[in-house]
Short mmCIF file of C-alpha atoms in Angstrom, two decimals:
data_model
loop_
_atom_site.label_atom_id
_atom_site.label_comp_id
_atom_site.label_asym_id
_atom_site.label_seq_id
_atom_site.Cartn_x
_atom_site.Cartn_y
_atom_site.Cartn_z
CA MET E 1 -4.37 -9.94 -59.91
CA TYR E 2 -2.99 -7.22 -57.60
CA LYS E 3 -2.11 -8.46 -54.12
CA PRO E 4 -1.67 -5.80 -51.41
CA PRO E 5 1.56 -5.94 -49.42
CA ASP E 6 1.43 -7.78 -46.12
CA ASN E 7 1.69 -5.05 -43.47
CA LYS E 8 1.17 -7.35 -40.53
CA LYS E 9 3.87 -7.02 -37.91
CA THR E 10 4.63 -9.06 -34.86
CA TRP E 11 4.26 -7.48 -31.43
CA GLY E 12 8.03 -7.51 -31.04
CA GLN E 13 8.44 -5.51 -34.26
CA ILE E 14 5.84 -2.97 -33.13
CA VAL E 15 7.59 -2.51 -29.78
CA GLN E 16 10.88 -1.78 -31.53
CA THR E 17 9.26 1.16 -33.36
CA LEU E 18 8.14 2.80 -30.11
CA PRO E 19 10.20 5.60 -28.50
CA ALA E 20 12.65 4.37 -25.88
CA ARG E 21 10.69 5.94 -22.99
CA THR E 22 7.52 4.10 -24.03
CA ARG E 23 9.34 0.86 -24.76
CA ARG E 24 11.23 0.63 -21.48
CA ASN E 25 8.53 -1.15 -19.45
CA THR E 26 6.79 -2.84 -22.39
CA THR E 27 6.36 -6.60 -22.62
CA THR E 28 4.25 -8.93 -24.69
CA SER E 29 1.72 -9.04 -21.85
CA GLY E 30 1.24 -5.29 -21.46
CA ILE E 31 2.55 -1.77 -21.89
CA GLY E 32 3.90 0.34 -19.04
CA LEU E 33 3.58 -2.27 -16.35
CA LYS E 34 3.58 -0.70 -12.89
CA LYS E 35 6.89 -0.83 -11.09
CA LEU E 36 6.53 -2.14 -7.56
CA ARG E 37 7.68 0.21 -4.84
CA LYS E 38 9.51 -1.10 -1.84
CA PRO E 39 7.55 -0.72 1.41
CA LYS E 40 7.87 2.48 3.37
CA GLN E 41 9.55 2.52 6.75
CA GLU E 42 7.37 1.72 9.75
CA ALA E 43 6.73 4.30 12.44
CA LEU E 44 6.37 4.20 16.22
CA LEU E 45 4.41 6.81 18.17
CA VAL E 46 5.58 7.40 21.76
CA ARG E 47 3.57 9.23 24.44
CA MET E 48 4.20 10.04 28.11
CA GLU E 49 1.46 11.68 30.18
CA GLY E 50 2.28 15.21 31.29
CA LYS E 51 5.66 15.25 29.53
CA SER E 52 6.84 17.29 26.56
CA TYR E 53 8.46 16.03 23.38
CA GLY E 54 11.88 17.00 24.75
CA ASP E 55 11.25 15.13 28.01
CA ILE E 56 10.23 11.97 26.12
CA LEU E 57 13.25 12.10 23.83
CA ARG E 58 15.66 12.79 26.68
CA THR E 59 14.30 9.90 28.77
CA MET E 60 14.43 7.47 25.86
CA ARG E 61 18.00 8.37 24.97
CA GLN E 62 19.04 7.71 28.58
CA THR E 63 17.32 4.32 28.82
CA VAL E 64 17.22 2.78 25.34
CA ASP E 65 19.97 2.09 22.81
CA PRO E 66 18.47 0.98 19.45
CA ALA E 67 21.87 -0.32 18.28
CA ASN E 68 21.84 -2.97 21.03
CA ILE E 69 18.77 -4.61 19.49
CA GLY E 70 19.84 -4.08 15.89
CA VAL E 71 17.35 -1.32 15.12
CA ASN E 72 18.21 1.55 12.80
CA VAL E 73 16.17 4.68 13.60
CA ARG E 74 15.91 6.69 10.41
CA ASP E 75 14.16 9.80 11.74
CA ILE E 76 12.70 11.40 14.87
CA LYS E 77 9.87 13.93 14.63
CA LYS E 78 7.58 15.91 16.89
CA THR E 79 3.85 15.55 16.17
CA ARG E 80 1.32 18.37 16.41
CA ASN E 81 0.21 17.00 19.77
CA GLY E 82 3.74 17.05 21.16
CA GLU E 83 4.25 13.30 20.87
CA LEU E 84 7.38 11.64 19.52
CA LEU E 85 7.35 9.82 16.18
CA LEU E 86 10.18 7.40 15.37
CA THR E 87 10.73 6.03 11.87
CA VAL E 88 12.40 2.62 11.75
CA GLU E 89 14.16 1.60 8.55
CA GLU E 90 13.96 -2.18 8.74
CA GLY E 91 10.18 -2.52 8.89
CA SER E 92 7.50 -4.01 11.12
CA LYS E 93 9.57 -6.76 12.77
CA LYS E 94 12.19 -4.28 14.00
CA VAL E 95 9.66 -1.68 15.06
CA GLU E 96 8.00 -4.27 17.32
CA GLU E 97 11.36 -4.98 18.96
CA LEU E 98 11.91 -1.27 19.59
CA LYS E 99 8.39 -0.91 20.98
CA ARG E 100 9.00 -3.75 23.43
CA GLU E 101 12.37 -2.32 24.52
CA ILE E 102 10.93 1.16 25.16
CA GLU E 103 7.99 -0.18 27.20
CA GLU E 104 10.22 -2.48 29.28
CA LYS E 105 12.67 0.31 30.15
CA ASN E 106 9.99 3.01 30.50
CA PRO E 107 6.67 1.63 31.84
CA GLN E 108 5.32 5.19 32.06
CA MET E 109 5.46 5.49 28.26
CA THR E 110 2.78 4.23 25.89
CA THR E 111 3.68 3.27 22.34
CA SER E 112 1.73 2.36 19.22
CA VAL E 113 2.96 1.09 15.86
CA LEU E 114 1.74 2.97 12.80
CA ILE E 115 1.74 0.53 9.89
CA SER E 116 0.96 1.52 6.30
CA LYS E 117 -1.36 -0.99 4.67
CA LYS E 118 -2.39 -1.99 1.17
CA VAL E 119 -5.54 -3.56 -0.23
CA LEU E 120 -4.91 -6.64 -2.39
CA HIS E 121 -7.23 -8.78 -4.49
CA ILE E 122 -6.45 -12.49 -4.73
CA ARG E 123 -8.15 -14.19 -7.68
CA ASP E 124 -8.74 -17.69 -9.07
CA LEU E 125 -9.30 -19.51 -5.77
CA ASP E 126 -11.32 -22.71 -6.15
CA GLU E 127 -14.90 -22.68 -4.93
CA VAL E 128 -14.26 -24.64 -1.71
CA THR E 129 -11.32 -22.54 -0.43
CA THR E 130 -11.91 -21.21 3.10
CA GLU E 131 -10.67 -18.12 4.95
CA ASP E 132 -8.51 -20.32 7.19
CA GLU E 133 -6.71 -21.74 4.14
CA ILE E 134 -6.13 -18.23 2.78
CA ARG E 135 -4.76 -16.99 6.10
CA LYS E 136 -2.46 -20.00 6.45
CA ALA E 137 -1.10 -19.63 2.89
CA ILE E 138 -0.35 -15.92 3.38
CA CYS E 139 1.48 -16.57 6.66
CA GLU E 140 3.61 -19.25 4.99
CA VAL E 141 4.96 -16.96 2.25
CA THR E 142 5.23 -13.67 4.21
CA SER E 143 6.30 -12.57 7.68
CA ALA E 144 2.68 -11.80 8.60
CA LYS E 145 1.01 -13.24 11.68
CA PRO E 146 -2.57 -14.59 11.43
CA GLU E 147 -4.01 -11.68 13.42
CA SER E 148 -2.00 -8.96 11.62
CA PHE E 149 -4.11 -8.76 8.44
CA GLU E 150 -7.76 -8.74 7.46
CA ILE E 151 -9.56 -11.02 5.04
CA LYS E 152 -12.55 -9.29 3.46
CA ALA E 153 -15.25 -10.35 1.03
CA LEU E 154 -14.48 -13.94 0.05
CA ARG E 155 -16.91 -14.02 -2.86
CA PRO E 156 -17.96 -16.14 -5.86
CA ALA E 157 -16.45 -15.35 -9.28
CA ASN E 158 -16.82 -16.73 -12.80
CA ARG E 159 -16.23 -20.38 -13.72
CA ASN E 160 -16.76 -21.73 -10.21
CA LYS E 161 -13.90 -19.66 -8.82
CA GLN E 162 -13.65 -17.30 -5.84
CA ASN E 163 -11.96 -13.95 -5.27
CA VAL E 164 -10.95 -12.42 -1.95
CA THR E 165 -9.83 -9.01 -0.69
CA VAL E 166 -6.99 -8.79 1.84
CA ILE E 167 -5.86 -5.75 3.86
CA ILE E 168 -2.24 -6.27 4.84
CA SER E 169 0.90 -4.32 5.78
CA GLU E 170 2.97 -2.76 3.00
CA GLY E 171 5.93 -5.03 3.70
CA ASP E 172 3.91 -8.23 3.41
CA ALA E 173 1.97 -6.84 0.43
CA TYR E 174 5.28 -6.18 -1.33
CA GLN E 175 6.27 -9.83 -0.90
CA LEU E 176 2.98 -11.05 -2.35
CA LEU E 177 2.98 -8.59 -5.25
CA THR E 178 6.60 -9.37 -6.12
CA ALA E 179 5.74 -13.07 -6.39
CA GLY E 180 2.62 -12.22 -8.39
CA LYS E 181 0.90 -15.46 -7.35
CA ILE E 182 0.26 -17.46 -4.20
CA LYS E 183 -0.58 -21.15 -3.93
CA ILE E 184 -3.80 -21.60 -1.95
CA GLY E 185 -5.03 -25.18 -1.95
CA TRP E 186 -4.21 -26.59 -5.38
CA PRO E 187 -4.24 -23.58 -7.74
CA ASN E 188 -1.75 -20.72 -8.00
CA CYS E 189 -3.84 -17.60 -7.44
CA ARG E 190 -3.15 -14.16 -8.90
CA VAL E 191 -2.33 -11.29 -6.51
CA ILE E 192 -3.31 -7.79 -7.65
CA GLU E 193 -3.10 -4.44 -5.85
CA ARG E 194 -6.24 -2.34 -5.70
CA GLU E 195 -5.51 1.06 -7.17
CA ARG E 196 -7.39 4.17 -6.13
CA GLU E 197 -8.48 6.18 -9.12
CA LYS E 198 -7.10 9.72 -9.12
CA LYS E 199 -9.75 12.40 -8.78
CA CYS E 200 -9.34 16.13 -9.41
CA TYR E 201 -11.21 18.42 -7.00
CA ARG E 202 -10.71 21.39 -9.31
CA CYS E 203 -12.48 20.23 -12.47
CA TRP E 204 -14.14 17.08 -10.97
CA GLY E 205 -12.44 14.94 -13.59
CA HIS E 206 -10.69 11.61 -13.12
CA GLY E 207 -7.21 10.35 -13.93
CA HIS E 208 -5.30 13.35 -12.57
CA VAL E 209 -5.01 15.58 -9.48
CA LYS E 210 -5.46 19.31 -8.94
CA ALA E 211 -1.77 20.16 -9.46
CA GLN E 212 -1.90 18.60 -12.95
CA CYS E 213 -5.31 20.01 -13.91
CA LYS E 214 -5.81 21.84 -17.21
CA GLY E 215 -9.60 21.72 -17.11
CA PRO E 216 -12.16 24.31 -15.97
CA ASP E 217 -12.10 25.52 -12.37
CA ARG E 218 -15.23 24.20 -10.60
CA GLU E 219 -14.01 24.55 -7.01
CA ARG E 220 -16.71 27.15 -6.23
CA ASN E 221 -19.46 25.14 -7.89
CA CYS E 222 -22.08 23.12 -6.05
CA MET E 223 -21.26 19.41 -6.19
CA LYS E 224 -24.98 18.64 -6.47
CA CYS E 225 -26.31 20.95 -9.21
CA GLY E 226 -23.06 22.28 -10.69
CA LYS E 227 -23.96 25.96 -10.25
CA GLU E 228 -21.92 28.63 -8.44
CA GLY E 229 -22.91 30.62 -5.38
CA HIS E 230 -23.76 27.91 -2.87
CA LYS E 231 -22.59 24.57 -1.46
CA ALA E 232 -24.14 21.13 -1.87
CA ALA E 233 -25.45 21.20 1.72
CA GLU E 234 -27.46 24.33 0.89
CA CYS E 235 -28.66 23.13 -2.52
#
């Protein structure tokens, strides 16, 4: 009796047949796993009432030396409102030191730290885990302070588990995502970044942006009825 050849291949064999570009980030647990990006530099906004950008910069250079406190200023920019924007390479801890130094030497200046944040989902918490336990665990494995991040929507999940959403600085998010898991209570809980889905405002499609769009141009169409000649507010 004829027996067909066995064409079954292992996952490893299949991966080897893929082009090198496809195979590069491929593992047995997934294809094209996202590469984590290191956190962006933190920024410090400096204002001084009634003074121009040049005045602020000149005064700061005369009174503050970032090198004395171990701070590396990567860039200095003028904002649209004439304020001064400093970019600090080392991250949030260093930017706080620079903020304190500027305010001590120049009480007439007001400063505010601009911190980029990420939204993370932490999964597989047991059903009795509290927000205090989550906050404590995050502070133990990152440089975050209890008041520096938000805990949102601690909610029930399947199999008597809980999930939680955390809004935290990029630097601390990078630490959590690099580890992949965090121990909260007894279990090791998965840490996942929430990704915003790309949306094209040219064709109204998803998965790409306007610059990459090859679909129909619907920019003049009404978002409500899809017809041309008027806007959704007038529809």
